[in-house]
C-alpha angles and dihedrals in degrees: 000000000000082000099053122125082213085073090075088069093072086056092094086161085094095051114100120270092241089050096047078044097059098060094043140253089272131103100249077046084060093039095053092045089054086047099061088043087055092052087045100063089042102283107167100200129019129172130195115196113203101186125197100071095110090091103166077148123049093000101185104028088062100039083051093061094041086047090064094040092051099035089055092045094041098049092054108047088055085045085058100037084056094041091059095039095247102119102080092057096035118079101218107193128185124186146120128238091263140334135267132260113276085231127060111232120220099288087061085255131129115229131216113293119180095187101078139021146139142237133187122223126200138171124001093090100307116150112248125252086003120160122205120195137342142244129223120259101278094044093244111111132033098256091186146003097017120202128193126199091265088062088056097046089045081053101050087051099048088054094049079052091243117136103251083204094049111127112237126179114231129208088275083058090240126140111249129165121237082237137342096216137086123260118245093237087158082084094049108105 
């Protein structure tokens, strides 16, 4: 892998000014940036980590500066995919691990909550601007069309074309499925 032609696409110092400038002087900007340019040369995976998110303290005001660092980022990455064609064969997923209490605590946090949370799709077929189930009205349980992190995985997989069902052997030499959920084919354009 160090030998590899694909390492020139983390050199953003060649890239022009106004592009490095869309995704942001930050380093999830830069990462984003590097992750289009990886896609770009044939990576097959790339992941790009923006920490911070955990706010049991000052909720808002931190998810406010994260918000500007991730919308610009975000927004550009898709912009590029799109640019150099690459979006429509290319899954783009943001989410967290899990989501935040629907009531601030008294450190004006919000503490872990497991129960509902969102995650953005892009590319890959997905219908723009859809929107796939509903929470109830405190945010604080799936209302309708719940989803689990097996239905995204079997997700991911259905758009890459891959059998979430599909039996592989693992290193233990035991039969496990890629995902026992169902894909959400109801956001694919």
């Amino acid at each position: 892998m160090m030998s590899s032609s694909q390492l020139q696409a983390f050199d953003i110092k060649d890239v022009p000014h106004g592009v490095r400038e869309q995704f942001g002087d930050t380093p999830f900007g830069r990462g984003c940036l590097a992750a289009a340019r990886l896609v770009e040369v044939g990576v097959r995976c790339v992941e790009v980590t923006l920490g911070g998110w955990d706010t049991h303290i000052n909720n808002h005001e931190k998810h406010g500066e994260l918000n500007k660092v991730l919308d610009m980022a975000m927004s550009a990455l898709i912009d590029r995919l799109r640019e150099k064609e690459l979006l429509r064969h290319t899954v783009v997923l943001w989410g967290g691990e899990f989501g935040r209490t629907p009531a601030m605590n008294g450190l004006e946090g919000r503490d872990h909550w497991p129960h509902c949370y969102s995650v953005i799709f892009a590319g890959a077929g997905i219908s723009g601007g859809a929107v796939y189930g509903k929470s109830d009205r405190h945010a604080a349980f799936p209302e309708s069309n719940p989803v689990t992190p097996e239905d995204i995985a079997a997700t991911i997989y259905d758009l890459m074309g891959l059998d979430s069902g599909m039996e592989i052997t693992d290193r233990l030499d035991r039969k496990v499925h890629l995902s026992d959920g169902t894909p959400i084919r109801e956001i694919y354009s």
